[in-house]
Coordinates of C-alpha atoms in Angstrom, one line a residue:
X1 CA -28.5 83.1 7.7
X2 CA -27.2 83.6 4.2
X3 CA -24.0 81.7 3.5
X4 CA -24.9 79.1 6.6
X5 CA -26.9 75.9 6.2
X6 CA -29.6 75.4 8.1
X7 CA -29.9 73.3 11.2
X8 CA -31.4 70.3 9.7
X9 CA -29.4 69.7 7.0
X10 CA -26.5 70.1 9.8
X11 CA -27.8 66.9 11.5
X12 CA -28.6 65.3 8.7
X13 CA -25.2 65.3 7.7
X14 CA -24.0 64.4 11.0
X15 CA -26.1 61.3 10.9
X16 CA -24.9 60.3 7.0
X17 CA -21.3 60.5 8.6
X18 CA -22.4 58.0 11.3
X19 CA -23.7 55.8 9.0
X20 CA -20.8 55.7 6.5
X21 CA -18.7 55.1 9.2
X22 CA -20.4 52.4 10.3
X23 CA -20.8 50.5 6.4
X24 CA -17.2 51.2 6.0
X25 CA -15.9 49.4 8.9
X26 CA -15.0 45.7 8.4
X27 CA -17.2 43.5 10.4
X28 CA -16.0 41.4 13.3
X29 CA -17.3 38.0 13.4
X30 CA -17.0 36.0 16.7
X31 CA -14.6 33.5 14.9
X32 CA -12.6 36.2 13.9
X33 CA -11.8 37.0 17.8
X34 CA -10.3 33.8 18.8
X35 CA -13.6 32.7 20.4
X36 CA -14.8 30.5 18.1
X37 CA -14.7 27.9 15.6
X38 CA -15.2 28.7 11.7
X39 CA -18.7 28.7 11.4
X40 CA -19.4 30.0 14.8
X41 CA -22.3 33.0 14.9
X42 CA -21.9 36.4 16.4
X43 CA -21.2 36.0 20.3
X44 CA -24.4 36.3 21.3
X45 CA -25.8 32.8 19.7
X46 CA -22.8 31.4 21.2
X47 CA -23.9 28.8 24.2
X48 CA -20.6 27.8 26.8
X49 CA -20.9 24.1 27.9
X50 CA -21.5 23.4 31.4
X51 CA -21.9 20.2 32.9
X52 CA -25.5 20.0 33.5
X53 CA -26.4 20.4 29.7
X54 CA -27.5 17.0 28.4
X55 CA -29.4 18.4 24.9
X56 CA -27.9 20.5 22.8
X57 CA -29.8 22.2 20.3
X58 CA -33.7 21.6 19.2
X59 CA -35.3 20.0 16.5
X60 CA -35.4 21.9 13.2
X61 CA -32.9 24.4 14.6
X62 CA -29.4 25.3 14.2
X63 CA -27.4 26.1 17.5
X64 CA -23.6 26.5 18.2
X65 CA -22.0 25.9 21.5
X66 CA -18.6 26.1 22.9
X67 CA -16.7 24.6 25.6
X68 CA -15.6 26.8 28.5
X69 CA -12.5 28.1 30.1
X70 CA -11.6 25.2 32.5
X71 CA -12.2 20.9 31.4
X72 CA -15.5 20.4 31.7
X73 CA -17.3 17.0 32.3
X74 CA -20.6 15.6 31.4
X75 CA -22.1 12.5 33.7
X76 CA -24.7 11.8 31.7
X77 CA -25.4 10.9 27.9
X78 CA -25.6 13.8 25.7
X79 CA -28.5 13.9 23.0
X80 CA -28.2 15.9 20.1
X81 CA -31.2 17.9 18.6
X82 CA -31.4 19.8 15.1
X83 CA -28.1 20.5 13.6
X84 CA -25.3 21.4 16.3
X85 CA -22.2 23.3 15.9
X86 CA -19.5 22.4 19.1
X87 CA -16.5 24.3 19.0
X88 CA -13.8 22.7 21.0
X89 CA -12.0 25.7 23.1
X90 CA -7.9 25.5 22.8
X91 CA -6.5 23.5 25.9
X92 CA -9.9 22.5 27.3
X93 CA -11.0 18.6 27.5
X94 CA -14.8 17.9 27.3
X95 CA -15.7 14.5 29.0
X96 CA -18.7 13.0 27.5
X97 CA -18.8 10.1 30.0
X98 CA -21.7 8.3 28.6
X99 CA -21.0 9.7 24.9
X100 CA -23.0 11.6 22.6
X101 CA -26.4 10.6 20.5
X102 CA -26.6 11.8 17.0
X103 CA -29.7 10.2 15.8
X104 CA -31.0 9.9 12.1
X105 CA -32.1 13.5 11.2
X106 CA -30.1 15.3 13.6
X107 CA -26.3 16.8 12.9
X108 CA -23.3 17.8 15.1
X109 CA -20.3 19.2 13.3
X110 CA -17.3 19.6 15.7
X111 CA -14.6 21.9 14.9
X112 CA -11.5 23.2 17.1
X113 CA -9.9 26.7 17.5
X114 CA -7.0 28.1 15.6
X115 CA -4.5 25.7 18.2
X116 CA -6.7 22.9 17.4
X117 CA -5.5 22.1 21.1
X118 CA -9.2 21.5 22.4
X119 CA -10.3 17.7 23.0
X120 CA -13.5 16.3 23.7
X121 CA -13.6 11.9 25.1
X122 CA -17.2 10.7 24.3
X123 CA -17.3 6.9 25.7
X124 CA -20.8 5.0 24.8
X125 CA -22.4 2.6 27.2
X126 CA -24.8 -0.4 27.0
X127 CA -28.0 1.0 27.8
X128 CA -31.2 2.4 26.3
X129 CA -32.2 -1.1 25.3
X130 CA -28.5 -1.9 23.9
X131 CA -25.2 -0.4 22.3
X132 CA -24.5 2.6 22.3
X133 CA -21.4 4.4 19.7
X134 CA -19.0 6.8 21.5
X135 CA -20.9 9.2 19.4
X136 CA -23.6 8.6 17.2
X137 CA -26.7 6.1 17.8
X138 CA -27.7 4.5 20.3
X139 CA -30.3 1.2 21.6
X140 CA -33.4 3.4 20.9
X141 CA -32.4 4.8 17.6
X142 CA -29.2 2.9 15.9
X143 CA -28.4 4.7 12.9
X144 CA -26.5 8.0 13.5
X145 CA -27.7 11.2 11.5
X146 CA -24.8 13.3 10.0
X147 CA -21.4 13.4 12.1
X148 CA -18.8 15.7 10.9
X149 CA -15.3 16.8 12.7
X150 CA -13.3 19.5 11.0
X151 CA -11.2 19.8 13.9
X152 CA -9.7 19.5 17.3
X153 CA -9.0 16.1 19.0
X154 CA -11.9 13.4 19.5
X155 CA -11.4 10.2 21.1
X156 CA -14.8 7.8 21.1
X157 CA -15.0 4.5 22.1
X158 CA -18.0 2.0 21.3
X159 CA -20.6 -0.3 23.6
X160 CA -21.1 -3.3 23.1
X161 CA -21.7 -3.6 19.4
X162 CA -21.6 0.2 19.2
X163 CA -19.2 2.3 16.5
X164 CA -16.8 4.2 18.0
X165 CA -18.4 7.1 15.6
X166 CA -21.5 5.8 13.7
X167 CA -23.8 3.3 14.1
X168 CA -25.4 1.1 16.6
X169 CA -26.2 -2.4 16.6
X170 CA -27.6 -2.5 13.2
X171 CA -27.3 0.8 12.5
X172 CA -25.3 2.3 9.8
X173 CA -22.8 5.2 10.6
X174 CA -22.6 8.5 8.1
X175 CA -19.5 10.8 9.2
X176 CA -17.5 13.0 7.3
X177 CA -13.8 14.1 8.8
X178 CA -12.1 17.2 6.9
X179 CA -9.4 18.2 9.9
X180 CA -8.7 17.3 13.4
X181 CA -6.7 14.3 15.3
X182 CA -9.7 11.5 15.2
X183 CA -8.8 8.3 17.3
X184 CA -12.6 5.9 17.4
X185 CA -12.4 2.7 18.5
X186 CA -15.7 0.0 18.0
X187 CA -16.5 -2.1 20.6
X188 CA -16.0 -5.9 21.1
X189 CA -18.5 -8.5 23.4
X190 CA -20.2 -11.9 22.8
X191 CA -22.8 -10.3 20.0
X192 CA -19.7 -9.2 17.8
X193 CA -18.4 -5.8 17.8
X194 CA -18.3 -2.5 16.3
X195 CA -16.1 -0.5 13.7
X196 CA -13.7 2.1 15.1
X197 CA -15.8 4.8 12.1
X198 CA -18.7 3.4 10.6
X199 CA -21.4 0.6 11.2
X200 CA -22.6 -0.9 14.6
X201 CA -22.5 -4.8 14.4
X202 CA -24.6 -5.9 11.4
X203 CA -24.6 -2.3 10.1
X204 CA -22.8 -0.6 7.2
X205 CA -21.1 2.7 6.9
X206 CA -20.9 6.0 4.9
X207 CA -17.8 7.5 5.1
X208 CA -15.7 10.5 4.0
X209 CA -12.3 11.2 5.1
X210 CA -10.6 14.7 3.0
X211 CA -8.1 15.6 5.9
X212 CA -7.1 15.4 9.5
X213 CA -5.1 12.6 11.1
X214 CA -7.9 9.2 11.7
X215 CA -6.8 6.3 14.2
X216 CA -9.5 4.1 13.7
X217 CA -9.3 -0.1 15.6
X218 CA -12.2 -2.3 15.2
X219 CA -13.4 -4.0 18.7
X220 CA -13.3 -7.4 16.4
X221 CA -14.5 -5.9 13.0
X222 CA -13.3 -3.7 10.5
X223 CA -12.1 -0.6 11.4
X224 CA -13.4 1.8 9.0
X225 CA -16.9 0.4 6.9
X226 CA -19.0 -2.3 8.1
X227 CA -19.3 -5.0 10.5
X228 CA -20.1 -8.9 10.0
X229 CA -23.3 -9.9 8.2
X230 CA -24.4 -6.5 6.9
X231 CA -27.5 -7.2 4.5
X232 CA -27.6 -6.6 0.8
X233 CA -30.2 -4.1 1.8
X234 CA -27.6 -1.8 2.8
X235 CA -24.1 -0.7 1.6
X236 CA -20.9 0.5 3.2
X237 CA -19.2 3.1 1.0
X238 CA -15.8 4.1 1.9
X239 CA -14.5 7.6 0.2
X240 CA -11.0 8.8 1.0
X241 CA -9.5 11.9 -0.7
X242 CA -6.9 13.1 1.7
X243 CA -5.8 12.8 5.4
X244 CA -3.7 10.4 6.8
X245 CA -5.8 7.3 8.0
X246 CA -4.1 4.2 10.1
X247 CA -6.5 1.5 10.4
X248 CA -4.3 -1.0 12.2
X249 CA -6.5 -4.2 12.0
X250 CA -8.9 -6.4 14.0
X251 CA -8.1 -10.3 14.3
X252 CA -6.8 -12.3 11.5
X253 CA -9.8 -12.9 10.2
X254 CA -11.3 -9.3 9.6
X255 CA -10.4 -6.6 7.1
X256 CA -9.3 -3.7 8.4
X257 CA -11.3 -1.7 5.7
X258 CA -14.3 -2.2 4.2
X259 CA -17.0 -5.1 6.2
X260 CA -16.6 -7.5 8.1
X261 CA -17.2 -11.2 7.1
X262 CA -20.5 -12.3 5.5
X263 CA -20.8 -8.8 4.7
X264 CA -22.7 -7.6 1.1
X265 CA -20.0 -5.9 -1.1
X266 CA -18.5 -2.7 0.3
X267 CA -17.2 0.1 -2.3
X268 CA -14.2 1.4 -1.2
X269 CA -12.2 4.4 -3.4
X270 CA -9.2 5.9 -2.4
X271 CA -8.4 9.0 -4.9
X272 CA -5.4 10.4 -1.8
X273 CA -4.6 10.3 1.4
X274 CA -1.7 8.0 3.3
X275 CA -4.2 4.8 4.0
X276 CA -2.4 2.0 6.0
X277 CA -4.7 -0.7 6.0
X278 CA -3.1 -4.2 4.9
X279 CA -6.0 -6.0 4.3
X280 CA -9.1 -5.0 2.3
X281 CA -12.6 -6.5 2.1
X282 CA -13.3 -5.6 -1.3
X283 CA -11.2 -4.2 -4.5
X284 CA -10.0 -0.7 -4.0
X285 CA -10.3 2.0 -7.0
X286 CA -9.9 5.2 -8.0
X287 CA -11.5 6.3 -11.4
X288 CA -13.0 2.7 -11.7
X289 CA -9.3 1.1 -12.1
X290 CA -7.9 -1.2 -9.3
X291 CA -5.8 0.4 -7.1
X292 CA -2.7 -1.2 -4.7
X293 CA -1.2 0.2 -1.1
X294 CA 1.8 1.3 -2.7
X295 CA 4.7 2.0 0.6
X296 CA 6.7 5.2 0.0
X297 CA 10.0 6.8 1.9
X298 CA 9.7 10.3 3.2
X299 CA 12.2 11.2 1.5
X300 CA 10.5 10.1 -2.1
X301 CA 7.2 12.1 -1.4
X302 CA 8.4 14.7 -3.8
X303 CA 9.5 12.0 -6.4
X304 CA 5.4 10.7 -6.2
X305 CA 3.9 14.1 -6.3
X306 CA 5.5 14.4 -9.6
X307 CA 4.6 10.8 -11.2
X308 CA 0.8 11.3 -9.6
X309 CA 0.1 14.9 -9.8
X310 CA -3.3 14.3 -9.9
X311 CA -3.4 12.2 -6.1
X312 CA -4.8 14.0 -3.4
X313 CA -2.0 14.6 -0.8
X314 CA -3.4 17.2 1.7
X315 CA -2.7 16.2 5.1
X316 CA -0.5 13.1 4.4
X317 CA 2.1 12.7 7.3
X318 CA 4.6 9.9 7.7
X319 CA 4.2 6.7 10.4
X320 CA 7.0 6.4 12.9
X321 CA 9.0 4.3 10.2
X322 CA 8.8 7.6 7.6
X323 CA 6.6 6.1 5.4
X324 CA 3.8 7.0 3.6
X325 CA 1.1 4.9 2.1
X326 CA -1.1 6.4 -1.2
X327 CA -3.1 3.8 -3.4
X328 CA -1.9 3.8 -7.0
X329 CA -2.0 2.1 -10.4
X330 CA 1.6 1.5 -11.1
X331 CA 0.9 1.9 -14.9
X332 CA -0.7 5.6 -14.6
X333 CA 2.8 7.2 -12.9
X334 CA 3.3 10.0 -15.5
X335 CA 6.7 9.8 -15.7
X336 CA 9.3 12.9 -16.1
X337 CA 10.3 13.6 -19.7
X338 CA 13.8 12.5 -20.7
X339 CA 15.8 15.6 -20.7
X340 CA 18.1 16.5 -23.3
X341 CA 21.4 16.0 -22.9
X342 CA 23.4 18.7 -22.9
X343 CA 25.3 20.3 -25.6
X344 CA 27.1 23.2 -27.7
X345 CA 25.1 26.3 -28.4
X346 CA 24.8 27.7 -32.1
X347 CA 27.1 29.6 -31.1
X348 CA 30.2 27.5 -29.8
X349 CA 33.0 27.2 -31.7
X350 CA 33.1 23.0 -30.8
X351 CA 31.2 20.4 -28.8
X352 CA 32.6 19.7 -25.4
X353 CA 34.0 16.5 -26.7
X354 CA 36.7 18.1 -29.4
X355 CA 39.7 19.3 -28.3
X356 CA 40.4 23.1 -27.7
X357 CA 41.8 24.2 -30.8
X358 CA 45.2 26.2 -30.4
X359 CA 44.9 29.9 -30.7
X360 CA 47.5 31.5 -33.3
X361 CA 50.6 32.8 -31.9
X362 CA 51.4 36.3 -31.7
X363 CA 54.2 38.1 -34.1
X364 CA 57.4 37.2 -32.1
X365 CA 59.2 40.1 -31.2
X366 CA 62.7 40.6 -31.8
X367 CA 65.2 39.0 -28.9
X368 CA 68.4 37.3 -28.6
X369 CA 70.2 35.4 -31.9
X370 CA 70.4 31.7 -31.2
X371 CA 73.5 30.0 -31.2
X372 CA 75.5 28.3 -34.2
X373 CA 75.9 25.0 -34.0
X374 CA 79.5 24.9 -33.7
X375 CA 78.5 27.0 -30.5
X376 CA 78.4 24.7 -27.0
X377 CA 74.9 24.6 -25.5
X378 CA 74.8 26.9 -22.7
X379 CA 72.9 26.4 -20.0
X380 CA 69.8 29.1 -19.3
X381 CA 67.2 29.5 -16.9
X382 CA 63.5 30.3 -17.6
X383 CA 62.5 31.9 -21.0
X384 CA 61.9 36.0 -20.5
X385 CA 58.6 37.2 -21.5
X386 CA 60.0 38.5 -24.7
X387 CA 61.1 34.8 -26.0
X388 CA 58.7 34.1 -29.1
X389 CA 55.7 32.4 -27.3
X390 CA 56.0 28.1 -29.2
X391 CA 52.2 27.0 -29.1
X392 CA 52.0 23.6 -26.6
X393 CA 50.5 20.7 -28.0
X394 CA 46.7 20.8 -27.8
X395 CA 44.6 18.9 -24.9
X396 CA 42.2 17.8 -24.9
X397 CA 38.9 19.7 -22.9
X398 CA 38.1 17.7 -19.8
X399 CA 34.6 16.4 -20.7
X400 CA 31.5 16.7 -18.0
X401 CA 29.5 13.6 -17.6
X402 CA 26.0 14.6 -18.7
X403 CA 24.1 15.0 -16.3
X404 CA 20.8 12.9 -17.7
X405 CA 23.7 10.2 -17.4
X406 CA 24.3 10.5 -13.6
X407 CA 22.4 8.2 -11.7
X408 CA 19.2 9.9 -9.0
X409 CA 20.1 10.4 -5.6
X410 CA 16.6 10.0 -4.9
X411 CA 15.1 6.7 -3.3
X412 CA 12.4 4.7 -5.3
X413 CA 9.4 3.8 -4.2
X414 CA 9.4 1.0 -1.7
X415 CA 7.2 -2.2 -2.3
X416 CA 3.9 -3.4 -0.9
X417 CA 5.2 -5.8 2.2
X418 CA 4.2 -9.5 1.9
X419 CA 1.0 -10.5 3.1
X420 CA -1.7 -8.0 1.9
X421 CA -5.0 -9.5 1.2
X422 CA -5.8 -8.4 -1.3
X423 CA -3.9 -5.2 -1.8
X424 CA -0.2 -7.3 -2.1
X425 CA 1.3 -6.1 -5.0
X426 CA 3.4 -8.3 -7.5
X427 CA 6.9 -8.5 -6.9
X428 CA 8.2 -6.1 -9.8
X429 CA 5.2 -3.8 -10.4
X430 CA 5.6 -1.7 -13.5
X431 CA 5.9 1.3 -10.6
X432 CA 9.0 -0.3 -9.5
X433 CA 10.4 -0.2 -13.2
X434 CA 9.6 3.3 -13.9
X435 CA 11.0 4.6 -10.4
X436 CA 14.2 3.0 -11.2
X437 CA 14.2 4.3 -14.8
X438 CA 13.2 8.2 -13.2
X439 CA 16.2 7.6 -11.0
X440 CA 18.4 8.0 -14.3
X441 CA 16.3 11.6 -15.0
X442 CA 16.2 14.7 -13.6
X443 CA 13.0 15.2 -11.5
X444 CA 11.6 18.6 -11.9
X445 CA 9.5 19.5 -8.8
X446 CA 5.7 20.8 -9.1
X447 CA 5.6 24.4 -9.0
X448 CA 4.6 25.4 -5.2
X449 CA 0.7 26.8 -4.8
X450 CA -0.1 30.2 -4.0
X451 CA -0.6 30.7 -0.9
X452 CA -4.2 31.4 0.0
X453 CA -5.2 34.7 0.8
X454 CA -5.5 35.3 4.4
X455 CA -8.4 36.4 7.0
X456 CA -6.7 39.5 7.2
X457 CA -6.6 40.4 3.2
X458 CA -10.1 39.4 3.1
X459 CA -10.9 41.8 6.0
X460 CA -8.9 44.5 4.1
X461 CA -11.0 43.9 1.0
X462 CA -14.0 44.4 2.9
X463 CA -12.7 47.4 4.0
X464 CA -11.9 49.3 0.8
X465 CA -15.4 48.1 -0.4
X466 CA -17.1 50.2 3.0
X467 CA -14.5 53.1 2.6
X468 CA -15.9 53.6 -1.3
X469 CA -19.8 53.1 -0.4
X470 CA -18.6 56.3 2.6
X471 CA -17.3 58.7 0.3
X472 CA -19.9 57.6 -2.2
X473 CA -22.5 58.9 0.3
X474 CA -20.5 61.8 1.4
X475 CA -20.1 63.2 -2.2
X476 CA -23.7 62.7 -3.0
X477 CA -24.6 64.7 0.5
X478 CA -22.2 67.7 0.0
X479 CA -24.4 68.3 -3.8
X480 CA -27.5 68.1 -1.9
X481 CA -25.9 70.6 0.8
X482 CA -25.0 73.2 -2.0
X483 CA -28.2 72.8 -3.4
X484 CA -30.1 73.5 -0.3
X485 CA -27.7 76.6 0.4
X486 CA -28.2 77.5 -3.2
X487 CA -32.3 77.8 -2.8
X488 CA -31.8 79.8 0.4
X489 CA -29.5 81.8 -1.0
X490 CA -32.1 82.6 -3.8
X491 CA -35.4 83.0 -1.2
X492 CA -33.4 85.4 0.9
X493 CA -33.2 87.7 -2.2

């Protein structure tokens, strides 16, 4: 036996190895597969849809579903419990045919896969002693608890006072969109109707918008906030950061965002995002200073990143016309530094405006004797190369314009279009006069972002940090190993 380990510290070993093997390897999350959305659990939590499941989740719990292989459709209303997770499956419509209920202390958060193909309809109906939103409350319990989509495609449409995502007849509507293609409409009827995101008739809204695409129509209200006669109990508060958000408008009588008539004030803040919503209820601002719809070209976008650096642009994508539509202060563009015009190093012998002086002309070398003048001319052809070179007359150095004097090729911004309550804009905003003065400048672009790192770099870090705690373990068992052999060694003496 001397020279040989014994036959427990052989399996020992052998199970050390299987357990550094198993540290070291990067875990797989179900997300991480394809199957699942970003916050999705392992596999096993996971629940597929079917279209017998009416409650999702329980109260005081956390659950996560997804949607299955094949367009699934559910006849009856859905009722949310706890906080929900729904991950919309690539390619695969979910029909809620008499919507979804998010009531006040519950959550669903709906996110897509990495396609962000998946689509869920949620349509409300007048029942349950009234309205009901596409998703959110409903008659029995009007406000909505916390609605969040981070992705996929949702289309909700509102009952009969109902939100299209929010509230129910007087009740307000809290929903926060990151990502996704969101396209709510409120309802309209004889009580008044809903907003396309926000409050059920009478109610107010909370909203967030940071990304995604929103296409929000109120049934006869505003489209994103409030809805007529909202109390001063209660406040609609409008946040936009990012996202491209296309409110359209309701009649001629209702803002489009914000409440609706014989509303309390609403506070609405736009900080980024392309907003296109002509008329306002209230004053728009960003950093407590007024703020106007301010209509830009596609083609300027680059010219407005570098006079607002500090707007929020994730997610901003043109209309059908090319244009864009951020809310700015015309005085806070920071506009480009005038560059300096060019001109002569230290080291040039003139500016480009002298002319180039003559260079001294070589020794001539010896050639032909010109003739007397009692000689006749006689005709020759061109000079040989070994005629005395005579220095031309100096010209003067074609001068380049300078380029600080050419004019932009860039469009300016274009103006607010007549009409906005209140968000028109004066005719010559100071915005105007600054983009047509940075059309006589050289724009320098924003430096481009570093890319994030990606799911796979992150994997690969995990991996390293595994593979060091393995051959930490392994180096610590091989000194115990010698040390055991060593003490046999010794007792076999």
């Amino acid at each position: 036996m001397r020279g040989t380990f014994p036959r427990h510290l052989r399996a020992y070993a052998a199970m050390l190895l299987t357990v550094c093997a198993i540290v070291g390897a990067p875990a797989a999350t179900y997300a991480e597969t394809g199957e699942g959305g970003a916050s999705d659990p392992a596999a096993s939590d996971l629940t597929t849809l079917d279209a017998d499941m009416t409650t999702w989740g329980a109260a005081g719990t956390e659950s996560w579903y997804i949607t299955p292989e094949t367009d699934v459709a559910i006849a009856k209303r859905v009722t949310c419990l706890g906080q929900v997770h729904l991950t919309l499956r690539d390619g695969v419509t979910l029909t809620a045919a008499q919507g979804i209920t998010v009531a006040a202390g519950n959550a669903l958060t709906i996110e897509g896969q990495a396609a962000g193909t998946g689509t869920l309809v949620a349509t409300g109906v007048a029942k349950r002693g009234g309205a009901c939103a596409g998703i959110g409350g409903d008659g029995a319990s009007p406000d909505s608890g916390q609605i969040t989509i981070a992705g996929g495609n949702v289309t909700a449409t509102g009952a009969r006072g109902g939100a299209g995502i929010g509230g129910s007849i007087r009740g307000t509507g809290t929903v926060t969109i990151s990502g996704g293609a969101v396209n709510a409409t409120g309802s309209s009827g004889p009580g008044g109707g809903g907003t396309g995101i926000g409050g059920g008739v009478y109610g107010a809204g909370t909203i967030r918008v940071s990304g995604g695409h929103v296409t929000a129509r109120g049934g006869s209200k505003a489209a994103v906030g409030g809805s007529c006669y909202v109390p001063a109990t209660v406040k609609t508060d409008v946040a936009i950061s990012g996202g491209t958000v296309d409110t359209g408008a309701g009649d001629e009588k209702v803002a489009a965002l914000g409440n609706g008539p014989e509303s309390s004030a609403a506070s609405i803040v736009i900080t980024g995002g392309s907003v296109d919503a002509v008329a306002v209820s209230d004053t728009v601002t960003n950093g407590g200073k007024q703020v106007f719809r301010t209509p830009i070209a596609a083609e300027a976008l680059s010219q407005f990143k570098g006079e607002y650096p500090a707007y929020g642009t994730v997610d901003m994508t043109a209309d059908a016309q090319g244009m864009y539509y951020p809310w700015v202060a015309p005085e806070d563009a920071q506009k480009p530094a005038d560059p300096v015009a060019p001109g002569p190093m230290a080291s040039d012998p003139a500016t480009p405006e002298d002319p180039v002086p003559p260079t001294e002309p070589e020794t001539p070398t010896p050639g032909p004797v010109a003739p007397t003048p009692d000689d006749p001319p006689t005709p020759t052809g061109p000079a040989s190369s070994s005629d005395p070179a005579t220095p031309a007359a100096p010209a003067p150095a074609p001068t380049e314009e300078p380029e600080a004097a050419r004019p932009s090729s860039r469009p300016s911004s274009v103006g607010n279009s007549q009409g906005d309550v209140p968000s028109s804009r004066p005719a010559t905003s100071a915005l105007e006069e600054n983009t047509a003065a940075s059309q006589q400048t050289r724009h320098t672009e924003p430096a481009a972002e570093p890319l994030p790192q990606t799911d796979d770099a992150a994997a690969a870090g995990r991996f390293v940090a595994g593979g060091g705690a393995a051959l930490f373990l392994l180096a610590a068992l091989g000194v115990a190993m010698i040390a055991a052999a060593e003490r046999e060694r010794r007792c076999a003496r």
